[in-house]
Amino acid sequence: MDDVSKLMRRHTYLTKASMSLTYGILVSIAVNFFWDPGHIYSSGVTGFAQLLNTISSRAFPFTISTGLGLFLLNIPLFFLAWRAIGHEFTIFTVITVFLSSFMIQLLHPVPLTHDPIICAIFGGAVNGFGTGLALKNSISTGGLDILGIVIRQRTGKSIGTINMAFNALIVIAAGFAYGWPYAFYSVLSLIVNARVMDMTFTKQQRMQVMIITNRPNTVIDSVQNHLRRGITIVHNAEGAYRHDAKTILFTVISRYEMNELEEALLESDPNAFASISDSVKILGRFYEPKP
């Protein structure tokens, strides 16, 4: 068993390392092929690194490149992650940020087009896809991700307001640096980035599940063997057509767990009826795996 465990862990590490490299390549393509030629700013720390690059090239005798700025800005967050989140998480975050910075430096800008709308859309799409892949493999891309995890762990609250304020400052900076139309182009890129990231990374999307079955114990055992989810049981339900006894089960899962839920239902009760809908808001405790 120890050999199998070591092999599985090694496979996980290799997968994460390859996804870190993939993300680094994709974010460098977004920055060098689309955002920089189109004068578009990204969100978060990457956008702040672009802003530093613009300011230093205009006001300082030296230029802080986007790749170097990205790594330097993340250094204090690495220490925070090491102390507050975990060592393995921090190590892979450092690897991901380093590879991103290195690839941004390595790939020289290739202006496929200077059209700001095209650059905003495709830059946001490429970066959103890369970020979604990284998050799907439990890899942090650094920046505000780290701050968000720490605040959520300690307070149970998200940093949505901080995130929005930070990105608003970057958008305003884009307006001052290149003109106000470019501020709106940067907003367009942020929207595309978020949309593509949500399409790629589905773990944070909550789904409410209602299962109607006449084999509740079997279904509950199967679902809880596949998923770490609580289930609420409603007894004494009745089918309107045949008036046979039914039991209703309620649970909430992430969209990422849909395949596991389907497998559990097929194993336990292929005739079960399940209704699944998007959950708008959840109050109370919802289990999330630690990063």
PDB file of N, CA and C in Angstrom, residues 161-255:
ATOM      1  N   THR A 161     -15.154  42.134  -2.209  1.00  0.00           N
ATOM      2  CA  THR A 161     -15.070  43.598  -2.214  1.00  0.00           C
ATOM      3  C   THR A 161     -13.636  44.060  -2.450  1.00  0.00           C
ATOM      4  N   ILE A 162     -12.681  43.409  -1.760  1.00  0.00           N
ATOM      5  CA  ILE A 162     -11.270  43.763  -1.954  1.00  0.00           C
ATOM      6  C   ILE A 162     -10.852  43.511  -3.399  1.00  0.00           C
ATOM      7  N   ASN A 163     -11.276  42.373  -3.933  1.00  0.00           N
ATOM      8  CA  ASN A 163     -10.936  42.017  -5.306  1.00  0.00           C
ATOM      9  C   ASN A 163     -11.477  43.051  -6.288  1.00  0.00           C
ATOM     10  N   MET A 164     -12.732  43.430  -6.097  1.00  0.00           N
ATOM     11  CA  MET A 164     -13.350  44.412  -6.987  1.00  0.00           C
ATOM     12  C   MET A 164     -12.655  45.767  -6.884  1.00  0.00           C
ATOM     13  N   ALA A 165     -12.311  46.176  -5.672  1.00  0.00           N
ATOM     14  CA  ALA A 165     -11.633  47.452  -5.484  1.00  0.00           C
ATOM     15  C   ALA A 165     -10.254  47.444  -6.130  1.00  0.00           C
ATOM     16  N   PHE A 166      -9.529  46.340  -5.967  1.00  0.00           N
ATOM     17  CA  PHE A 166      -8.191  46.212  -6.548  1.00  0.00           C
ATOM     18  C   PHE A 166      -8.265  46.293  -8.069  1.00  0.00           C
ATOM     19  N   ASN A 167      -9.206  45.559  -8.652  1.00  0.00           N
ATOM     20  CA  ASN A 167      -9.342  45.568 -10.112  1.00  0.00           C
ATOM     21  C   ASN A 167      -9.847  46.921 -10.623  1.00  0.00           C
ATOM     22  N   ALA A 168     -10.673  47.592  -9.818  1.00  0.00           N
ATOM     23  CA  ALA A 168     -11.144  48.922 -10.210  1.00  0.00           C
ATOM     24  C   ALA A 168      -9.981  49.897 -10.315  1.00  0.00           C
ATOM     25  N   LEU A 169      -9.030  49.804  -9.372  1.00  0.00           N
ATOM     26  CA  LEU A 169      -7.847  50.662  -9.417  1.00  0.00           C
ATOM     27  C   LEU A 169      -7.023  50.399 -10.673  1.00  0.00           C
ATOM     28  N   ILE A 170      -6.909  49.120 -11.052  1.00  0.00           N
ATOM     29  CA  ILE A 170      -6.154  48.778 -12.254  1.00  0.00           C
ATOM     30  C   ILE A 170      -6.844  49.322 -13.500  1.00  0.00           C
ATOM     31  N   VAL A 171      -8.171  49.208 -13.540  1.00  0.00           N
ATOM     32  CA  VAL A 171      -8.932  49.719 -14.687  1.00  0.00           C
ATOM     33  C   VAL A 171      -8.776  51.238 -14.800  1.00  0.00           C
ATOM     34  N   ILE A 172      -8.857  51.936 -13.656  1.00  0.00           N
ATOM     35  CA  ILE A 172      -8.670  53.394 -13.661  1.00  0.00           C
ATOM     36  C   ILE A 172      -7.262  53.750 -14.126  1.00  0.00           C
ATOM     37  N   ALA A 173      -6.283  52.959 -13.675  1.00  0.00           N
ATOM     38  CA  ALA A 173      -4.902  53.196 -14.113  1.00  0.00           C
ATOM     39  C   ALA A 173      -4.765  53.019 -15.622  1.00  0.00           C
ATOM     40  N   ALA A 174      -5.484  52.040 -16.175  1.00  0.00           N
ATOM     41  CA  ALA A 174      -5.460  51.848 -17.623  1.00  0.00           C
ATOM     42  C   ALA A 174      -6.010  53.077 -18.333  1.00  0.00           C
ATOM     43  N   GLY A 175      -7.045  53.682 -17.746  1.00  0.00           N
ATOM     44  CA  GLY A 175      -7.609  54.893 -18.328  1.00  0.00           C
ATOM     45  C   GLY A 175      -6.621  56.041 -18.332  1.00  0.00           C
ATOM     46  N   PHE A 176      -5.908  56.221 -17.205  1.00  0.00           N
ATOM     47  CA  PHE A 176      -4.918  57.298 -17.130  1.00  0.00           C
ATOM     48  C   PHE A 176      -3.719  57.020 -18.043  1.00  0.00           C
ATOM     49  N   ALA A 177      -3.324  55.742 -18.150  1.00  0.00           N
ATOM     50  CA  ALA A 177      -2.121  55.408 -18.906  1.00  0.00           C
ATOM     51  C   ALA A 177      -2.338  55.463 -20.414  1.00  0.00           C
ATOM     52  N   TYR A 178      -3.475  54.980 -20.898  1.00  0.00           N
ATOM     53  CA  TYR A 178      -3.662  54.830 -22.347  1.00  0.00           C
ATOM     54  C   TYR A 178      -4.905  55.547 -22.876  1.00  0.00           C
ATOM     55  N   GLY A 179      -5.705  56.131 -21.984  1.00  0.00           N
ATOM     56  CA  GLY A 179      -6.945  56.751 -22.426  1.00  0.00           C
ATOM     57  C   GLY A 179      -8.130  55.947 -21.916  1.00  0.00           C
ATOM     58  N   TRP A 180      -9.235  56.635 -21.672  1.00  0.00           N
ATOM     59  CA  TRP A 180     -10.369  55.980 -21.022  1.00  0.00           C
ATOM     60  C   TRP A 180     -11.024  54.880 -21.856  1.00  0.00           C
ATOM     61  N   PRO A 181     -10.987  54.924 -23.172  1.00  0.00           N
ATOM     62  CA  PRO A 181     -11.506  53.756 -23.899  1.00  0.00           C
ATOM     63  C   PRO A 181     -10.792  52.455 -23.521  1.00  0.00           C
ATOM     64  N   TYR A 182      -9.486  52.557 -23.211  1.00  0.00           N
ATOM     65  CA  TYR A 182      -8.740  51.346 -22.849  1.00  0.00           C
ATOM     66  C   TYR A 182      -9.128  50.829 -21.465  1.00  0.00           C
ATOM     67  N   ALA A 183      -9.648  51.717 -20.623  1.00  0.00           N
ATOM     68  CA  ALA A 183     -10.169  51.248 -19.337  1.00  0.00           C
ATOM     69  C   ALA A 183     -11.356  50.323 -19.565  1.00  0.00           C
ATOM     70  N   PHE A 184     -12.226  50.702 -20.508  1.00  0.00           N
ATOM     71  CA  PHE A 184     -13.387  49.860 -20.804  1.00  0.00           C
ATOM     72  C   PHE A 184     -12.973  48.573 -21.527  1.00  0.00           C
ATOM     73  N   TYR A 185     -11.925  48.643 -22.341  1.00  0.00           N
ATOM     74  CA  TYR A 185     -11.424  47.424 -22.971  1.00  0.00           C
ATOM     75  C   TYR A 185     -10.873  46.470 -21.908  1.00  0.00           C
ATOM     76  N   SER A 186     -10.225  47.032 -20.891  1.00  0.00           N
ATOM     77  CA  SER A 186      -9.711  46.190 -19.802  1.00  0.00           C
ATOM     78  C   SER A 186     -10.855  45.538 -19.033  1.00  0.00           C
ATOM     79  N   VAL A 187     -11.949  46.281 -18.836  1.00  0.00           N
ATOM     80  CA  VAL A 187     -13.135  45.697 -18.181  1.00  0.00           C
ATOM     81  C   VAL A 187     -13.675  44.544 -19.012  1.00  0.00           C
ATOM     82  N   LEU A 188     -13.716  44.725 -20.333  1.00  0.00           N
ATOM     83  CA  LEU A 188     -14.168  43.650 -21.222  1.00  0.00           C
ATOM     84  C   LEU A 188     -13.295  42.416 -21.057  1.00  0.00           C
ATOM     85  N   SER A 189     -11.989  42.621 -20.967  1.00  0.00           N
ATOM     86  CA  SER A 189     -11.074  41.489 -20.788  1.00  0.00           C
ATOM     87  C   SER A 189     -11.308  40.790 -19.461  1.00  0.00           C
ATOM     88  N   LEU A 190     -11.580  41.570 -18.395  1.00  0.00           N
ATOM     89  CA  LEU A 190     -11.860  40.978 -17.083  1.00  0.00           C
ATOM     90  C   LEU A 190     -13.108  40.109 -17.129  1.00  0.00           C
ATOM     91  N   ILE A 191     -14.133  40.582 -17.837  1.00  0.00           N
ATOM     92  CA  ILE A 191     -15.386  39.825 -17.930  1.00  0.00           C
ATOM     93  C   ILE A 191     -15.168  38.515 -18.683  1.00  0.00           C
ATOM     94  N   VAL A 192     -14.465  38.582 -19.814  1.00  0.00           N
ATOM     95  CA  VAL A 192     -14.185  37.376 -20.602  1.00  0.00           C
ATOM     96  C   VAL A 192     -13.333  36.410 -19.789  1.00  0.00           C
ATOM     97  N   ASN A 193     -12.315  36.936 -19.107  1.00  0.00           N
ATOM     98  CA  ASN A 193     -11.445  36.112 -18.275  1.00  0.00           C
ATOM     99  C   ASN A 193     -12.253  35.356 -17.215  1.00  0.00           C
ATOM    100  N   ALA A 194     -13.142  36.072 -16.520  1.00  0.00           N
ATOM    101  CA  ALA A 194     -13.944  35.448 -15.463  1.00  0.00           C
ATOM    102  C   ALA A 194     -14.898  34.401 -16.030  1.00  0.00           C
ATOM    103  N   ARG A 195     -15.493  34.703 -17.182  1.00  0.00           N
ATOM    104  CA  ARG A 195     -16.456  33.790 -17.777  1.00  0.00           C
ATOM    105  C   ARG A 195     -15.789  32.486 -18.221  1.00  0.00           C
ATOM    106  N   VAL A 196     -14.656  32.597 -18.901  1.00  0.00           N
ATOM    107  CA  VAL A 196     -13.951  31.400 -19.369  1.00  0.00           C
ATOM    108  C   VAL A 196     -13.412  30.604 -18.189  1.00  0.00           C
ATOM    109  N   MET A 197     -12.937  31.295 -17.151  1.00  0.00           N
ATOM    110  CA  MET A 197     -12.444  30.609 -15.959  1.00  0.00           C
ATOM    111  C   MET A 197     -13.564  29.810 -15.296  1.00  0.00           C
ATOM    112  N   ASP A 198     -14.768  30.385 -15.210  1.00  0.00           N
ATOM    113  CA  ASP A 198     -15.904  29.678 -14.625  1.00  0.00           C
ATOM    114  C   ASP A 198     -16.314  28.467 -15.466  1.00  0.00           C
ATOM    115  N   MET A 199     -16.178  28.592 -16.788  1.00  0.00           N
ATOM    116  CA  MET A 199     -16.512  27.463 -17.662  1.00  0.00           C
ATOM    117  C   MET A 199     -15.504  26.326 -17.514  1.00  0.00           C
ATOM    118  N   THR A 200     -14.256  26.676 -17.189  1.00  0.00           N
ATOM    119  CA  THR A 200     -13.200  25.670 -17.077  1.00  0.00           C
ATOM    120  C   THR A 200     -13.135  25.076 -15.674  1.00  0.00           C
ATOM    121  N   PHE A 201     -13.219  25.948 -14.684  1.00  0.00           N
ATOM    122  CA  PHE A 201     -13.142  25.512 -13.284  1.00  0.00           C
ATOM    123  C   PHE A 201     -14.536  25.540 -12.685  1.00  0.00           C
ATOM    124  N   THR A 202     -15.082  24.369 -12.411  1.00  0.00           N
ATOM    125  CA  THR A 202     -16.477  24.276 -11.970  1.00  0.00           C
ATOM    126  C   THR A 202     -16.613  23.905 -10.499  1.00  0.00           C
ATOM    127  N   LYS A 203     -15.497  23.782  -9.788  1.00  0.00           N
ATOM    128  CA  LYS A 203     -15.560  23.306  -8.407  1.00  0.00           C
ATOM    129  C   LYS A 203     -16.286  24.275  -7.480  1.00  0.00           C
ATOM    130  N   GLN A 204     -16.233  25.576  -7.808  1.00  0.00           N
ATOM    131  CA  GLN A 204     -16.842  26.565  -6.931  1.00  0.00           C
ATOM    132  C   GLN A 204     -18.319  26.784  -7.221  1.00  0.00           C
ATOM    133  N   GLN A 205     -18.875  26.121  -8.243  1.00  0.00           N
ATOM    134  CA  GLN A 205     -20.282  26.292  -8.593  1.00  0.00           C
ATOM    135  C   GLN A 205     -21.128  25.270  -7.830  1.00  0.00           C
ATOM    136  N   ARG A 206     -22.102  25.748  -7.080  1.00  0.00           N
ATOM    137  CA  ARG A 206     -22.909  24.888  -6.217  1.00  0.00           C
ATOM    138  C   ARG A 206     -24.187  24.444  -6.925  1.00  0.00           C
ATOM    139  N   MET A 207     -24.555  23.186  -6.723  1.00  0.00           N
ATOM    140  CA  MET A 207     -25.749  22.623  -7.328  1.00  0.00           C
ATOM    141  C   MET A 207     -26.617  21.990  -6.228  1.00  0.00           C
ATOM    142  N   GLN A 208     -27.911  22.298  -6.244  1.00  0.00           N
ATOM    143  CA  GLN A 208     -28.845  21.661  -5.310  1.00  0.00           C
ATOM    144  C   GLN A 208     -29.417  20.409  -5.963  1.00  0.00           C
ATOM    145  N   VAL A 209     -29.368  19.304  -5.258  1.00  0.00           N
ATOM    146  CA  VAL A 209     -29.781  18.008  -5.796  1.00  0.00           C
ATOM    147  C   VAL A 209     -30.970  17.476  -4.996  1.00  0.00           C
ATOM    148  N   MET A 210     -32.029  17.105  -5.708  1.00  0.00           N
ATOM    149  CA  MET A 210     -33.177  16.435  -5.094  1.00  0.00           C
ATOM    150  C   MET A 210     -33.309  15.055  -5.739  1.00  0.00           C
ATOM    151  N   ILE A 211     -33.234  14.010  -4.927  1.00  0.00           N
ATOM    152  CA  ILE A 211     -33.305  12.629  -5.412  1.00  0.00           C
ATOM    153  C   ILE A 211     -34.569  11.976  -4.854  1.00  0.00           C
ATOM    154  N   ILE A 212     -35.374  11.389  -5.740  1.00  0.00           N
ATOM    155  CA  ILE A 212     -36.577  10.664  -5.321  1.00  0.00           C
ATOM    156  C   ILE A 212     -36.337   9.186  -5.593  1.00  0.00           C
ATOM    157  N   THR A 213     -36.404   8.367  -4.543  1.00  0.00           N
ATOM    158  CA  THR A 213     -36.052   6.961  -4.671  1.00  0.00           C
ATOM    159  C   THR A 213     -36.870   6.123  -3.694  1.00  0.00           C
ATOM    160  N   ASN A 214     -36.975   4.834  -3.996  1.00  0.00           N
ATOM    161  CA  ASN A 214     -37.577   3.904  -3.028  1.00  0.00           C
ATOM    162  C   ASN A 214     -36.508   2.999  -2.409  1.00  0.00           C
ATOM    163  N   ARG A 215     -35.234   3.385  -2.628  1.00  0.00           N
ATOM    164  CA  ARG A 215     -34.113   2.649  -2.009  1.00  0.00           C
ATOM    165  C   ARG A 215     -33.197   3.667  -1.315  1.00  0.00           C
ATOM    166  N   PRO A 216     -33.696   4.406  -0.339  1.00  0.00           N
ATOM    167  CA  PRO A 216     -32.933   5.522   0.236  1.00  0.00           C
ATOM    168  C   PRO A 216     -31.625   5.121   0.902  1.00  0.00           C
ATOM    169  N   ASN A 217     -31.636   4.040   1.652  1.00  0.00           N
ATOM    170  CA  ASN A 217     -30.421   3.655   2.379  1.00  0.00           C
ATOM    171  C   ASN A 217     -29.289   3.299   1.410  1.00  0.00           C
ATOM    172  N   THR A 218     -29.641   2.568   0.351  1.00  0.00           N
ATOM    173  CA  THR A 218     -28.632   2.187  -0.639  1.00  0.00           C
ATOM    174  C   THR A 218     -28.073   3.418  -1.353  1.00  0.00           C
ATOM    175  N   VAL A 219     -28.971   4.339  -1.700  1.00  0.00           N
ATOM    176  CA  VAL A 219     -28.540   5.555  -2.399  1.00  0.00           C
ATOM    177  C   VAL A 219     -27.661   6.407  -1.490  1.00  0.00           C
ATOM    178  N   ILE A 220     -28.064   6.558  -0.230  1.00  0.00           N
ATOM    179  CA  ILE A 220     -27.282   7.369   0.710  1.00  0.00           C
ATOM    180  C   ILE A 220     -25.878   6.797   0.878  1.00  0.00           C
ATOM    181  N   ASP A 221     -25.784   5.476   1.076  1.00  0.00           N
ATOM    182  CA  ASP A 221     -24.466   4.853   1.239  1.00  0.00           C
ATOM    183  C   ASP A 221     -23.596   5.072   0.010  1.00  0.00           C
ATOM    184  N   SER A 222     -24.186   4.911  -1.171  1.00  0.00           N
ATOM    185  CA  SER A 222     -23.426   5.057  -2.408  1.00  0.00           C
ATOM    186  C   SER A 222     -22.953   6.495  -2.614  1.00  0.00           C
ATOM    187  N   VAL A 223     -23.861   7.445  -2.404  1.00  0.00           N
ATOM    188  CA  VAL A 223     -23.498   8.856  -2.592  1.00  0.00           C
ATOM    189  C   VAL A 223     -22.405   9.260  -1.615  1.00  0.00           C
ATOM    190  N   GLN A 224     -22.538   8.857  -0.354  1.00  0.00           N
ATOM    191  CA  GLN A 224     -21.549   9.265   0.639  1.00  0.00           C
ATOM    192  C   GLN A 224     -20.240   8.507   0.511  1.00  0.00           C
ATOM    193  N   ASN A 225     -20.245   7.370  -0.171  1.00  0.00           N
ATOM    194  CA  ASN A 225     -18.985   6.695  -0.494  1.00  0.00           C
ATOM    195  C   ASN A 225     -18.232   7.421  -1.612  1.00  0.00           C
ATOM    196  N   HIS A 226     -18.992   8.064  -2.508  1.00  0.00           N
ATOM    197  CA  HIS A 226     -18.376   8.792  -3.621  1.00  0.00           C
ATOM    198  C   HIS A 226     -18.056  10.240  -3.266  1.00  0.00           C
ATOM    199  N   LEU A 227     -18.919  10.840  -2.419  1.00  0.00           N
ATOM    200  CA  LEU A 227     -18.799  12.266  -2.129  1.00  0.00           C
ATOM    201  C   LEU A 227     -18.827  12.501  -0.628  1.00  0.00           C
ATOM    202  N   ARG A 228     -18.141  13.550  -0.197  1.00  0.00           N
ATOM    203  CA  ARG A 228     -18.213  13.941   1.209  1.00  0.00           C
ATOM    204  C   ARG A 228     -19.284  15.016   1.336  1.00  0.00           C
ATOM    205  N   ARG A 229     -20.540  14.568   1.341  1.00  0.00           N
ATOM    206  CA  ARG A 229     -21.668  15.496   1.385  1.00  0.00           C
ATOM    207  C   ARG A 229     -22.730  14.998   2.365  1.00  0.00           C
ATOM    208  N   GLY A 230     -23.304  15.927   3.106  1.00  0.00           N
ATOM    209  CA  GLY A 230     -24.422  15.591   3.968  1.00  0.00           C
ATOM    210  C   GLY A 230     -25.702  15.468   3.154  1.00  0.00           C
ATOM    211  N   ILE A 231     -26.649  14.703   3.663  1.00  0.00           N
ATOM    212  CA  ILE A 231     -27.911  14.459   2.958  1.00  0.00           C
ATOM    213  C   ILE A 231     -29.063  14.618   3.949  1.00  0.00           C
ATOM    214  N   THR A 232     -30.100  15.310   3.519  1.00  0.00           N
ATOM    215  CA  THR A 232     -31.317  15.451   4.320  1.00  0.00           C
ATOM    216  C   THR A 232     -32.386  14.505   3.768  1.00  0.00           C
ATOM    217  N   ILE A 233     -33.052  13.763   4.652  1.00  0.00           N
ATOM    218  CA  ILE A 233     -34.034  12.749   4.254  1.00  0.00           C
ATOM    219  C   ILE A 233     -35.438  13.242   4.548  1.00  0.00           C
ATOM    220  N   VAL A 234     -36.315  13.145   3.564  1.00  0.00           N
ATOM    221  CA  VAL A 234     -37.738  13.458   3.750  1.00  0.00           C
ATOM    222  C   VAL A 234     -38.517  12.159   3.553  1.00  0.00           C
ATOM    223  N   HIS A 235     -39.079  11.626   4.615  1.00  0.00           N
ATOM    224  CA  HIS A 235     -39.802  10.348   4.558  1.00  0.00           C
ATOM    225  C   HIS A 235     -41.257  10.561   4.126  1.00  0.00           C
ATOM    226  N   ASN A 236     -41.894   9.433   3.828  1.00  0.00           N
ATOM    227  CA  ASN A 236     -43.346   9.382   3.586  1.00  0.00           C
ATOM    228  C   ASN A 236     -43.805  10.202   2.383  1.00  0.00           C
ATOM    229  N   ALA A 237     -42.940  10.290   1.364  1.00  0.00           N
ATOM    230  CA  ALA A 237     -43.389  10.880   0.100  1.00  0.00           C
ATOM    231  C   ALA A 237     -44.160   9.823  -0.678  1.00  0.00           C
ATOM    232  N   GLU A 238     -45.002  10.263  -1.617  1.00  0.00           N
ATOM    233  CA  GLU A 238     -45.850   9.334  -2.359  1.00  0.00           C
ATOM    234  C   GLU A 238     -45.865   9.697  -3.837  1.00  0.00           C
ATOM    235  N   GLY A 239     -45.681   8.702  -4.695  1.00  0.00           N
ATOM    236  CA  GLY A 239     -45.770   8.927  -6.134  1.00  0.00           C
ATOM    237  C   GLY A 239     -47.226   9.114  -6.550  1.00  0.00           C
ATOM    238  N   ALA A 240     -47.502  10.120  -7.357  1.00  0.00           N
ATOM    239  CA  ALA A 240     -48.892  10.443  -7.711  1.00  0.00           C
ATOM    240  C   ALA A 240     -49.489   9.445  -8.693  1.00  0.00           C
ATOM    241  N   TYR A 241     -48.695   8.767  -9.509  1.00  0.00           N
ATOM    242  CA  TYR A 241     -49.239   7.881 -10.532  1.00  0.00           C
ATOM    243  C   TYR A 241     -49.618   6.526  -9.943  1.00  0.00           C
ATOM    244  N   ARG A 242     -48.690   5.880  -9.261  1.00  0.00           N
ATOM    245  CA  ARG A 242     -48.951   4.541  -8.700  1.00  0.00           C
ATOM    246  C   ARG A 242     -49.191   4.578  -7.194  1.00  0.00           C
ATOM    247  N   HIS A 243     -49.032   5.736  -6.584  1.00  0.00           N
ATOM    248  CA  HIS A 243     -49.215   5.891  -5.141  1.00  0.00           C
ATOM    249  C   HIS A 243     -48.290   4.962  -4.341  1.00  0.00           C
ATOM    250  N   ASP A 244     -47.087   4.755  -4.889  1.00  0.00           N
ATOM    251  CA  ASP A 244     -46.120   3.938  -4.149  1.00  0.00           C
ATOM    252  C   ASP A 244     -45.270   4.839  -3.257  1.00  0.00           C
ATOM    253  N   ALA A 245     -44.713   4.241  -2.190  1.00  0.00           N
ATOM    254  CA  ALA A 245     -43.939   4.991  -1.198  1.00  0.00           C
ATOM    255  C   ALA A 245     -42.599   5.426  -1.771  1.00  0.00           C
ATOM    256  N   LYS A 246     -42.242   6.672  -1.517  1.00  0.00           N
ATOM    257  CA  LYS A 246     -40.978   7.222  -1.977  1.00  0.00           C
ATOM    258  C   LYS A 246     -40.290   7.955  -0.827  1.00  0.00           C
ATOM    259  N   THR A 247     -39.002   8.163  -0.997  1.00  0.00           N
ATOM    260  CA  THR A 247     -38.233   8.982  -0.063  1.00  0.00           C
ATOM    261  C   THR A 247     -37.519  10.063  -0.870  1.00  0.00           C
ATOM    262  N   ILE A 248     -37.513  11.284  -0.347  1.00  0.00           N
ATOM    263  CA  ILE A 248     -36.833  12.397  -1.024  1.00  0.00           C
ATOM    264  C   ILE A 248     -35.538  12.708  -0.280  1.00  0.00           C
ATOM    265  N   LEU A 249     -34.448  12.801  -1.029  1.00  0.00           N
ATOM    266  CA  LEU A 249     -33.140  13.133  -0.467  1.00  0.00           C
ATOM    267  C   LEU A 249     -32.687  14.476  -1.023  1.00  0.00           C
ATOM    268  N   PHE A 250     -32.200  15.334  -0.147  1.00  0.00           N
ATOM    269  CA  PHE A 250     -31.679  16.631  -0.566  1.00  0.00           C
ATOM    270  C   PHE A 250     -30.197  16.731  -0.218  1.00  0.00           C
ATOM    271  N   THR A 251     -29.412  17.278  -1.131  1.00  0.00           N
ATOM    272  CA  THR A 251     -28.007  17.572  -0.838  1.00  0.00           C
ATOM    273  C   THR A 251     -27.552  18.707  -1.747  1.00  0.00           C
ATOM    274  N   VAL A 252     -26.384  19.236  -1.466  1.00  0.00           N
ATOM    275  CA  VAL A 252     -25.771  20.268  -2.298  1.00  0.00           C
ATOM    276  C   VAL A 252     -24.365  19.807  -2.660  1.00  0.00           C
ATOM    277  N   ILE A 253     -24.031  19.873  -3.936  1.00  0.00           N
ATOM    278  CA  ILE A 253     -22.715  19.448  -4.413  1.00  0.00           C
ATOM    279  C   ILE A 253     -22.110  20.582  -5.237  1.00  0.00           C
ATOM    280  N   SER A 254     -20.850  20.419  -5.602  1.00  0.00           N
ATOM    281  CA  SER A 254     -20.247  21.330  -6.565  1.00  0.00           C
ATOM    282  C   SER A 254     -20.439  20.733  -7.960  1.00  0.00           C
ATOM    283  N   ARG A 255     -20.433  21.586  -8.956  1.00  0.00           N
ATOM    284  CA  ARG A 255     -20.590  21.099 -10.334  1.00  0.00           C
ATOM    285  C   ARG A 255     -19.479  20.121 -10.699  1.00  0.00           C
TER     286      ARG A 255
END
